[in-house]
PDB file of C-alpha atoms in Angstrom:
ATOM      1  CA  MET J 278       8.494   4.204  16.659  1.00 44.00           C
ATOM      2  CA  ASN J 279       7.137   7.574  15.614  1.00 45.00           C
ATOM      3  CA  LEU J 280       6.034   7.903  11.988  1.00 42.00           C
ATOM      4  CA  SER J 281       7.201  11.527  12.027  1.00 45.00           C
ATOM      5  CA  ILE J 282      10.767  10.201  12.046  1.00 47.00           C
ATOM      6  CA  PHE J 283      10.217   8.907   8.555  1.00 45.00           C
ATOM      7  CA  LYS J 284       8.599  12.048   7.225  1.00 47.00           C
ATOM      8  CA  THR J 285      12.062  13.603   7.182  1.00 46.00           C
ATOM      9  CA  LYS J 286      13.574  10.456   5.659  1.00 57.00           C
ATOM     10  CA  LYS J 287      11.661   9.963   2.441  1.00 69.00           C
ATOM     11  CA  GLU J 288      14.537   7.833   1.151  1.00 72.00           C
ATOM     12  CA  LEU J 289      13.341   5.093   3.520  1.00 88.00           C
ATOM     13  CA  GLN J 290       9.835   5.013   2.037  1.00 90.00           C
ATOM     14  CA  ILE J 291       9.708   2.179  -0.441  1.00 90.00           C
ATOM     15  CA  GLN J 292       6.162   1.677  -1.699  1.00 87.00           C
ATOM     16  CA  SER J 293       2.565   1.115  -0.671  1.00 92.00           C
ATOM     17  CA  ASP J 294       1.025  -2.200   0.294  1.00 95.00           C
ATOM     18  CA  GLN J 295      -1.638  -2.176  -2.413  1.00 94.00           C
ATOM     19  CA  GLN J 296      -2.710  -5.739  -1.682  1.00 94.00           C
ATOM     20  CA  GLY J 297      -3.359  -4.960   1.993  1.00 96.00           C
ATOM     21  CA  TYR J 298      -5.233  -1.797   1.055  1.00 98.00           C
ATOM     22  CA  ASP J 299      -7.395  -3.697  -1.441  1.00 98.00           C
ATOM     23  CA  VAL J 300      -8.314  -6.266   1.230  1.00 97.00           C
ATOM     24  CA  LEU J 301      -9.563  -3.463   3.491  1.00 98.00           C
ATOM     25  CA  VAL J 302     -11.492  -1.880   0.601  1.00 98.00           C
ATOM     26  CA  LYS J 303     -13.217  -5.236   0.089  1.00 98.00           C
ATOM     27  CA  SER J 304     -14.166  -5.344   3.785  1.00 98.00           C
ATOM     28  CA  VAL J 305     -15.607  -1.820   3.625  1.00 98.00           C
ATOM     29  CA  ASN J 306     -17.535  -2.590   0.444  1.00 98.00           C
ATOM     30  CA  ALA J 307     -19.181  -5.663   2.002  1.00 98.00           C
ATOM     31  CA  PRO J 308     -21.830  -3.748   4.035  1.00 98.00           C
ATOM     32  CA  ILE J 309     -22.459  -1.464   1.049  1.00 98.00           C
ATOM     33  CA  GLU J 310     -23.279  -4.508  -1.067  1.00 98.00           C
ATOM     34  CA  CYS J 311     -25.506  -5.670   1.788  1.00 98.00           C
ATOM     35  CA  ILE J 312     -27.528  -2.440   1.566  1.00 98.00           C
ATOM     36  CA  LYS J 313     -27.912  -2.901  -2.192  1.00 98.00           C
ATOM     37  CA  ASP J 314     -29.158  -6.449  -1.638  1.00 98.00           C
ATOM     38  CA  ALA J 315     -31.620  -5.118   0.949  1.00 98.00           C
ATOM     39  CA  ARG J 316     -32.955  -2.572  -1.523  1.00 97.00           C
ATOM     40  CA  ASP J 317     -33.494  -5.386  -4.042  1.00 97.00           C
ATOM     41  CA  GLU J 318     -35.360  -7.349  -1.380  1.00 96.00           C
ATOM     42  CA  PHE J 319     -37.625  -4.366  -0.696  1.00 96.00           C
ATOM     43  CA  LYS J 320     -38.324  -4.235  -4.420  1.00 95.00           C
ATOM     44  CA  ARG J 321     -39.340  -7.908  -4.369  1.00 93.00           C
ATOM     45  CA  ASN J 322     -41.790  -6.940  -1.638  1.00 92.00           C
ATOM     46  CA  LYS J 323     -43.122  -4.221  -3.976  1.00 91.00           C
ATOM     47  CA  ILE J 324     -41.683  -1.412  -1.866  1.00 94.00           C
ATOM     48  CA  GLU J 325     -39.576   1.221  -3.578  1.00 93.00           C
ATOM     49  CA  ILE J 326     -36.561   2.495  -1.654  1.00 95.00           C
ATOM     50  CA  LYS J 327     -35.474   5.654  -3.444  1.00 95.00           C
ATOM     51  CA  THR J 328     -31.977   6.006  -1.969  1.00 97.00           C
ATOM     52  CA  LEU J 329     -29.375   3.777  -0.346  1.00 98.00           C
ATOM     53  CA  GLU J 330     -29.021   6.412   2.361  1.00 98.00           C
ATOM     54  CA  GLU J 331     -32.496   5.493   3.607  1.00 97.00           C
ATOM     55  CA  LEU J 332     -31.162   2.069   4.578  1.00 98.00           C
ATOM     56  CA  SER J 333     -27.747   3.152   5.869  1.00 98.00           C
ATOM     57  CA  LYS J 334     -28.743   2.988   9.556  1.00 97.00           C
ATOM     58  CA  GLY J 335     -29.355  -0.740   9.202  1.00 97.00           C
ATOM     59  CA  ASN J 336     -32.954  -0.724  10.480  1.00 98.00           C
ATOM     60  CA  PHE J 337     -34.376  -2.657   7.522  1.00 98.00           C
ATOM     61  CA  ILE J 338     -37.260  -4.319   9.371  1.00 96.00           C
ATOM     62  CA  GLU J 339     -38.329  -1.078  11.024  1.00 96.00           C
ATOM     63  CA  ILE J 340     -38.424   0.610   7.618  1.00 96.00           C
ATOM     64  CA  LEU J 341     -40.362  -2.313   6.148  1.00 94.00           C
ATOM     65  CA  ASN J 342     -42.953  -2.078   8.913  1.00 92.00           C
ATOM     66  CA  GLN J 343     -43.276   1.676   8.420  1.00 93.00           C
ATOM     67  CA  TYR J 344     -44.013   1.227   4.721  1.00 92.00           C
ATOM     68  CA  VAL J 345     -46.484  -1.600   5.317  1.00 87.00           C
ATOM     69  CA  ASP J 346     -48.246   0.315   8.122  1.00 88.00           C
ATOM     70  CA  ALA J 347     -48.590   3.347   5.850  1.00 88.00           C
ATOM     71  CA  GLU J 348     -50.126   1.153   3.145  1.00 84.00           C
ATOM     72  CA  TYR J 349     -52.432  -0.454   5.691  1.00 82.00           C
ATOM     73  CA  LYS J 350     -53.795   2.900   6.823  1.00 83.00           C
ATOM     74  CA  LYS J 351     -54.438   4.026   3.246  1.00 80.00           C
ATOM     75  CA  SER J 352     -55.950   0.780   1.985  1.00 81.00           C
ATOM     76  CA  THR J 353     -59.673   0.743   1.232  1.00 77.00           C
ATOM     77  CA  THR J 354     -59.546  -3.066   1.147  1.00 78.00           C
ATOM     78  CA  VAL J 355     -58.613  -3.093   4.822  1.00 68.00           C
ATOM     79  CA  LYS J 356     -61.751  -1.187   5.713  1.00 69.00           C
ATOM     80  CA  ASP J 357     -63.987  -3.226   3.436  1.00 70.00           C
ATOM     81  CA  LEU J 358     -62.698  -6.584   4.675  1.00 75.00           C
ATOM     82  CA  LYS J 359     -61.933  -5.414   8.203  1.00 78.00           C
ATOM     83  CA  LEU J 360     -58.405  -6.790   8.006  1.00 79.00           C
ATOM     84  CA  SER J 361     -56.009  -6.710  10.920  1.00 80.00           C
ATOM     85  CA  PRO J 362     -52.429  -5.526  10.266  1.00 78.00           C
ATOM     86  CA  GLU J 363     -51.285  -9.158  10.391  1.00 80.00           C
ATOM     87  CA  ASP J 364     -53.968 -10.224   7.892  1.00 80.00           C
ATOM     88  CA  PHE J 365     -52.942  -7.354   5.619  1.00 78.00           C
ATOM     89  CA  LYS J 366     -49.289  -8.417   5.675  1.00 77.00           C
ATOM     90  CA  GLU J 367     -50.295 -11.960   4.862  1.00 76.00           C
ATOM     91  CA  ARG J 368     -52.431 -10.838   1.912  1.00 79.00           C
ATOM     92  CA  ARG J 369     -49.554  -8.594   0.797  1.00 80.00           C
ATOM     93  CA  LYS J 370     -47.267 -11.632   0.966  1.00 84.00           C
ATOM     94  CA  ILE J 371     -44.591  -9.676   2.797  1.00 85.00           C
ATOM     95  CA  GLU J 372     -41.428 -11.762   3.173  1.00 88.00           C
ATOM     96  CA  THR J 373     -39.183 -10.668   6.048  1.00 91.00           C
ATOM     97  CA  SER J 374     -36.698 -13.515   6.566  1.00 95.00           C
ATOM     98  CA  LYS J 375     -34.198 -12.332   3.930  1.00 97.00           C
ATOM     99  CA  LEU J 376     -34.329  -8.745   5.201  1.00 97.00           C
ATOM    100  CA  GLU J 377     -33.859  -9.924   8.781  1.00 97.00           C
ATOM    101  CA  SER J 378     -30.776 -11.840   7.708  1.00 98.00           C
ATOM    102  CA  LEU J 379     -29.374  -8.899   5.726  1.00 98.00           C
ATOM    103  CA  GLN J 380     -30.032  -6.551   8.630  1.00 98.00           C
ATOM    104  CA  SER J 381     -28.083  -8.790  11.005  1.00 98.00           C
ATOM    105  CA  ILE J 382     -25.195  -9.200   8.567  1.00 98.00           C
ATOM    106  CA  TYR J 383     -25.036  -5.472   7.799  1.00 99.00           C
ATOM    107  CA  ASN J 384     -24.949  -4.398  11.437  1.00 98.00           C
ATOM    108  CA  ASN J 385     -22.318  -6.982  12.297  1.00 98.00           C
ATOM    109  CA  LEU J 386     -20.171  -5.784   9.393  1.00 98.00           C
ATOM    110  CA  ILE J 387     -20.336  -2.060  10.137  1.00 98.00           C
ATOM    111  CA  ASN J 388     -19.597  -2.569  13.831  1.00 98.00           C
ATOM    112  CA  ARG J 389     -16.524  -4.660  13.176  1.00 98.00           C
ATOM    113  CA  ASN J 390     -13.167  -3.077  13.987  1.00 98.00           C
ATOM    114  CA  GLU J 391     -10.024  -3.357  11.892  1.00 98.00           C
ATOM    115  CA  GLN J 392      -6.794  -2.942  13.838  1.00 98.00           C
ATOM    116  CA  LEU J 393      -4.123  -1.225  11.754  1.00 98.00           C
ATOM    117  CA  TYR J 394      -0.575  -0.197  12.524  1.00 97.00           C
ATOM    118  CA  ASP J 395       0.215   3.428  11.658  1.00 96.00           C
ATOM    119  CA  PHE J 396       2.572   2.207   8.895  1.00 96.00           C
ATOM    120  CA  ASN J 397       4.021  -1.098   7.630  1.00 96.00           C
ATOM    121  CA  ASP J 398       0.754  -2.722   8.721  1.00 97.00           C
ATOM    122  CA  GLY J 399       1.204  -5.837   6.593  1.00 96.00           C
ATOM    123  CA  PHE J 400       4.746  -6.438   7.842  1.00 95.00           C
ATOM    124  CA  PHE J 401       3.970  -6.109  11.540  1.00 96.00           C
ATOM    125  CA  LYS J 402       0.851  -8.292  11.222  1.00 95.00           C
ATOM    126  CA  HIS J 403       2.980 -10.889   9.454  1.00 94.00           C
ATOM    127  CA  CYS J 404       5.423 -10.786  12.372  1.00 94.00           C
ATOM    128  CA  GLU J 405       2.581 -11.191  14.883  1.00 92.00           C
ATOM    129  CA  ASN J 406       1.908 -14.638  13.428  1.00 88.00           C
ATOM    130  CA  ALA J 407       5.389 -15.610  12.234  1.00 86.00           C
ATOM    131  CA  TYR J 408       7.088 -15.629  15.616  1.00 82.00           C
ATOM    132  CA  HIS J 409       6.268 -17.164  18.988  1.00 81.00           C
ATOM    133  CA  SER J 410       5.124 -14.599  21.531  1.00 76.00           C
ATOM    134  CA  LYS J 411       8.182 -15.226  23.744  1.00 80.00           C
ATOM    135  CA  ASP J 412      10.696 -15.180  20.889  1.00 83.00           C
ATOM    136  CA  PRO J 413      13.319 -12.522  21.783  1.00 85.00           C
ATOM    137  CA  TYR J 414      13.637 -11.647  18.095  1.00 86.00           C
ATOM    138  CA  LYS J 415       9.921 -10.886  17.914  1.00 87.00           C
ATOM    139  CA  GLN J 416      10.277  -8.568  20.882  1.00 86.00           C
ATOM    140  CA  LYS J 417      13.148  -6.846  19.083  1.00 87.00           C
ATOM    141  CA  ILE J 418      11.041  -6.366  15.953  1.00 90.00           C
ATOM    142  CA  PHE J 419       8.147  -4.862  17.859  1.00 91.00           C
ATOM    143  CA  LYS J 420      10.357  -2.248  19.447  1.00 89.00           C
ATOM    144  CA  LYS J 421      10.196  -0.761  15.942  1.00 87.00           C
ATOM    145  CA  ALA J 422       6.411  -1.069  15.722  1.00 92.00           C
ATOM    146  CA  PRO J 423       4.237   2.061  15.572  1.00 94.00           C
ATOM    147  CA  LYS J 424       0.926   2.493  17.335  1.00 95.00           C
ATOM    148  CA  LYS J 425      -1.911   0.133  16.471  1.00 96.00           C
ATOM    149  CA  ARG J 426      -5.343   1.749  16.148  1.00 97.00           C
ATOM    150  CA  ASP J 427      -8.943   0.560  15.839  1.00 98.00           C
ATOM    151  CA  TYR J 428     -10.897   1.577  12.733  1.00 98.00           C
ATOM    152  CA  ARG J 429     -14.630   0.834  12.684  1.00 98.00           C
ATOM    153  CA  ILE J 430     -15.788  -0.408   9.274  1.00 98.00           C
ATOM    154  CA  GLY J 431     -18.948   1.721   9.435  1.00 98.00           C
ATOM    155  CA  ASP J 432     -16.845   4.864   9.877  1.00 98.00           C
ATOM    156  CA  MET J 433     -14.933   4.239   6.665  1.00 98.00           C
ATOM    157  CA  PHE J 434     -17.791   5.045   4.292  1.00 98.00           C
ATOM    158  CA  THR J 435     -20.626   7.529   3.988  1.00 98.00           C
ATOM    159  CA  ILE J 436     -23.779   7.341   1.885  1.00 98.00           C
ATOM    160  CA  THR J 437     -25.513  10.464   0.628  1.00 98.00           C
ATOM    161  CA  GLY J 438     -28.521   9.757  -1.536  1.00 98.00           C
ATOM    162  CA  ASN J 439     -27.262   6.977  -3.797  1.00 97.00           C
ATOM    163  CA  LYS J 440     -23.651   8.163  -3.703  1.00 98.00           C
ATOM    164  CA  VAL J 441     -21.154   6.152  -1.692  1.00 98.00           C
ATOM    165  CA  LYS J 442     -17.876   7.695  -0.538  1.00 98.00           C
ATOM    166  CA  LEU J 443     -15.093   5.584   0.925  1.00 98.00           C
ATOM    167  CA  ASP J 444     -12.850   7.122   3.572  1.00 97.00           C
ATOM    168  CA  ILE J 445     -10.175   4.477   4.040  1.00 97.00           C
ATOM    169  CA  PRO J 446      -6.906   5.349   5.807  1.00 97.00           C
ATOM    170  CA  LYS J 447      -3.880   5.028   3.527  1.00 96.00           C
ATOM    171  CA  LYS J 448      -1.009   5.655   5.931  1.00 96.00           C
ATOM    172  CA  PRO J 449      -1.147   2.167   7.513  1.00 97.00           C
ATOM    173  CA  PHE J 450      -0.313   0.767   4.079  1.00 97.00           C
ATOM    174  CA  GLU J 451       2.670   3.033   3.482  1.00 96.00           C
ATOM    175  CA  MET J 452       5.846   0.961   3.684  1.00 95.00           C
ATOM    176  CA  TYR J 453       9.135   2.145   5.136  1.00 95.00           C
ATOM    177  CA  LEU J 454      12.511   0.540   5.600  1.00 95.00           C
ATOM    178  CA  LEU J 455      13.395   0.462   9.276  1.00 92.00           C
ATOM    179  CA  ASN J 456      17.084   1.331   8.952  1.00 91.00           C
ATOM    180  CA  ASN J 457      19.677   2.400   6.396  1.00 92.00           C
ATOM    181  CA  GLU J 458      21.186  -1.090   6.328  1.00 95.00           C
ATOM    182  CA  GLN J 459      17.976  -2.368   4.720  1.00 95.00           C
ATOM    183  CA  LYS J 460      18.279   0.276   2.022  1.00 94.00           C
ATOM    184  CA  GLU J 461      21.889  -0.752   1.420  1.00 95.00           C
ATOM    185  CA  LEU J 462      20.809  -4.405   1.223  1.00 97.00           C
ATOM    186  CA  ILE J 463      18.359  -3.650  -1.599  1.00 95.00           C
ATOM    187  CA  VAL J 464      21.024  -1.680  -3.480  1.00 95.00           C
ATOM    188  CA  SER J 465      23.516  -4.524  -3.013  1.00 97.00           C
ATOM    189  CA  ILE J 466      21.073  -7.162  -4.280  1.00 96.00           C
ATOM    190  CA  ASN J 467      20.301  -5.118  -7.392  1.00 95.00           C
ATOM    191  CA  LYS J 468      24.010  -4.563  -8.057  1.00 96.00           C
ATOM    192  CA  PHE J 469      24.755  -8.255  -7.533  1.00 96.00           C
ATOM    193  CA  ILE J 470      22.068  -9.316 -10.007  1.00 95.00           C
ATOM    194  CA  GLU J 471      23.216  -6.776 -12.579  1.00 95.00           C
ATOM    195  CA  ALA J 472      26.908  -7.703 -12.256  1.00 96.00           C
ATOM    196  CA  SER J 473      26.180 -11.441 -12.305  1.00 95.00           C
ATOM    197  CA  LYS J 474      24.197 -11.116 -15.522  1.00 94.00           C
ATOM    198  CA  GLU J 475      26.990  -9.098 -17.128  1.00 95.00           C
ATOM    199  CA  LEU J 476      29.447 -11.839 -16.157  1.00 95.00           C
ATOM    200  CA  GLU J 477      27.010 -14.382 -17.628  1.00 93.00           C
ATOM    201  CA  PHE J 478      26.694 -16.442 -14.467  1.00 95.00           C
ATOM    202  CA  GLU J 479      24.161 -19.260 -14.554  1.00 94.00           C
ATOM    203  CA  PRO J 480      20.630 -17.981 -13.788  1.00 92.00           C
ATOM    204  CA  LYS J 481      20.240 -20.671 -11.106  1.00 93.00           C
ATOM    205  CA  PHE J 482      23.369 -19.467  -9.296  1.00 95.00           C
ATOM    206  CA  ILE J 483      22.146 -15.864  -9.307  1.00 95.00           C
ATOM    207  CA  TYR J 484      18.622 -16.764  -8.238  1.00 94.00           C
ATOM    208  CA  ASP J 485      19.682 -19.117  -5.440  1.00 95.00           C
ATOM    209  CA  ALA J 486      22.037 -16.489  -4.028  1.00 95.00           C
ATOM    210  CA  VAL J 487      19.276 -13.912  -3.503  1.00 95.00           C
ATOM    211  CA  LYS J 488      16.002 -15.869  -3.447  1.00 95.00           C
ATOM    212  CA  LYS J 489      15.700 -15.443   0.328  1.00 95.00           C
ATOM    213  CA  TYR J 490      14.990 -11.756  -0.264  1.00 96.00           C
ATOM    214  CA  LEU J 491      12.677 -12.141  -3.271  1.00 95.00           C
ATOM    215  CA  ALA J 492       8.908 -12.503  -3.484  1.00 92.00           C
ATOM    216  CA  SER J 493       7.600 -15.840  -4.704  1.00 88.00           C
ATOM    217  CA  ASP J 494       6.286 -14.300  -7.931  1.00 85.00           C
ATOM    218  CA  THR J 495       9.750 -13.111  -9.009  1.00 86.00           C
ATOM    219  CA  GLY J 496      10.675 -14.907 -12.209  1.00 83.00           C
ATOM    220  CA  TYR J 497      13.547 -17.408 -12.226  1.00 83.00           C
ATOM    221  CA  LEU J 498      15.465 -15.293 -14.764  1.00 89.00           C
ATOM    222  CA  LEU J 499      15.101 -12.171 -12.576  1.00 90.00           C
ATOM    223  CA  ASN J 500      13.825  -9.988 -15.403  1.00 89.00           C
ATOM    224  CA  ASN J 501      11.493  -8.290 -12.930  1.00 89.00           C
ATOM    225  CA  VAL J 502      12.826  -8.283  -9.367  1.00 91.00           C
ATOM    226  CA  VAL J 503      10.137  -8.167  -6.668  1.00 91.00           C
ATOM    227  CA  PHE J 504      11.399  -8.035  -3.092  1.00 94.00           C
ATOM    228  CA  ASN J 505      10.027  -9.987  -0.142  1.00 95.00           C
ATOM    229  CA  TYR J 506       9.746  -7.071   2.263  1.00 95.00           C
ATOM    230  CA  ASN J 507       8.749  -9.332   5.137  1.00 93.00           C
ATOM    231  CA  GLU J 508      12.336 -10.600   4.900  1.00 94.00           C
ATOM    232  CA  ILE J 509      14.014  -7.302   3.994  1.00 96.00           C
ATOM    233  CA  LEU J 510      12.458  -5.458   6.941  1.00 95.00           C
ATOM    234  CA  THR J 511      13.935  -7.875   9.490  1.00 93.00           C
ATOM    235  CA  HIS J 512      17.496  -7.194   8.294  1.00 93.00           C
ATOM    236  CA  LYS J 513      19.837  -5.709  10.921  1.00 92.00           C
ATOM    237  CA  LEU J 514      17.135  -4.850  13.459  1.00 86.00           C
TER     238      LEU J 514
END
């Protein structure tokens, strides 16, 4: 299904999947935190890294060796004691194991791909797991699915100096109803709840009648109705 179809049907756009977006933000922030930890580790080795950008390529050990080699060449102690580079590192008490670990973690994180549908990403991923691969209903659902694209984690942020800028796609987390019947269903549920309350029906009767379409955090008294869009979006497909 082409997203452009929905651009002319704004009435079918319902909300954004903030929870899904926040999960991706957390994934993108993970390598950034890794760089900050690496800078702290350099500091413990008495090496000052002036900017996060200096570490953004993920070559922590190479940078460490460059700093230590520069110190080695300038050191008068080296000449006096005729120290080898290895002896100098040992006297300097350079610790590399933590940086090696951080370097590996960082590079694995930035090279990881996130696969995102062009819209309704959370719904279609839910359906990937909720139905058996040969379920005819699943096949029907995925006739409505947009294109799924790869997004590399390392391409979703840039570091300039000590400033970090996130560039996370938002469209995959835009949510759209997939037909007008789903829109009518939401309207009908809201009208039913409103009319039932006016007629003073028992809260349990009202709740049980519509709970299939409500999110688990919707209160029993339905003072704040939150829809389960994973259920709504399968209606009349």
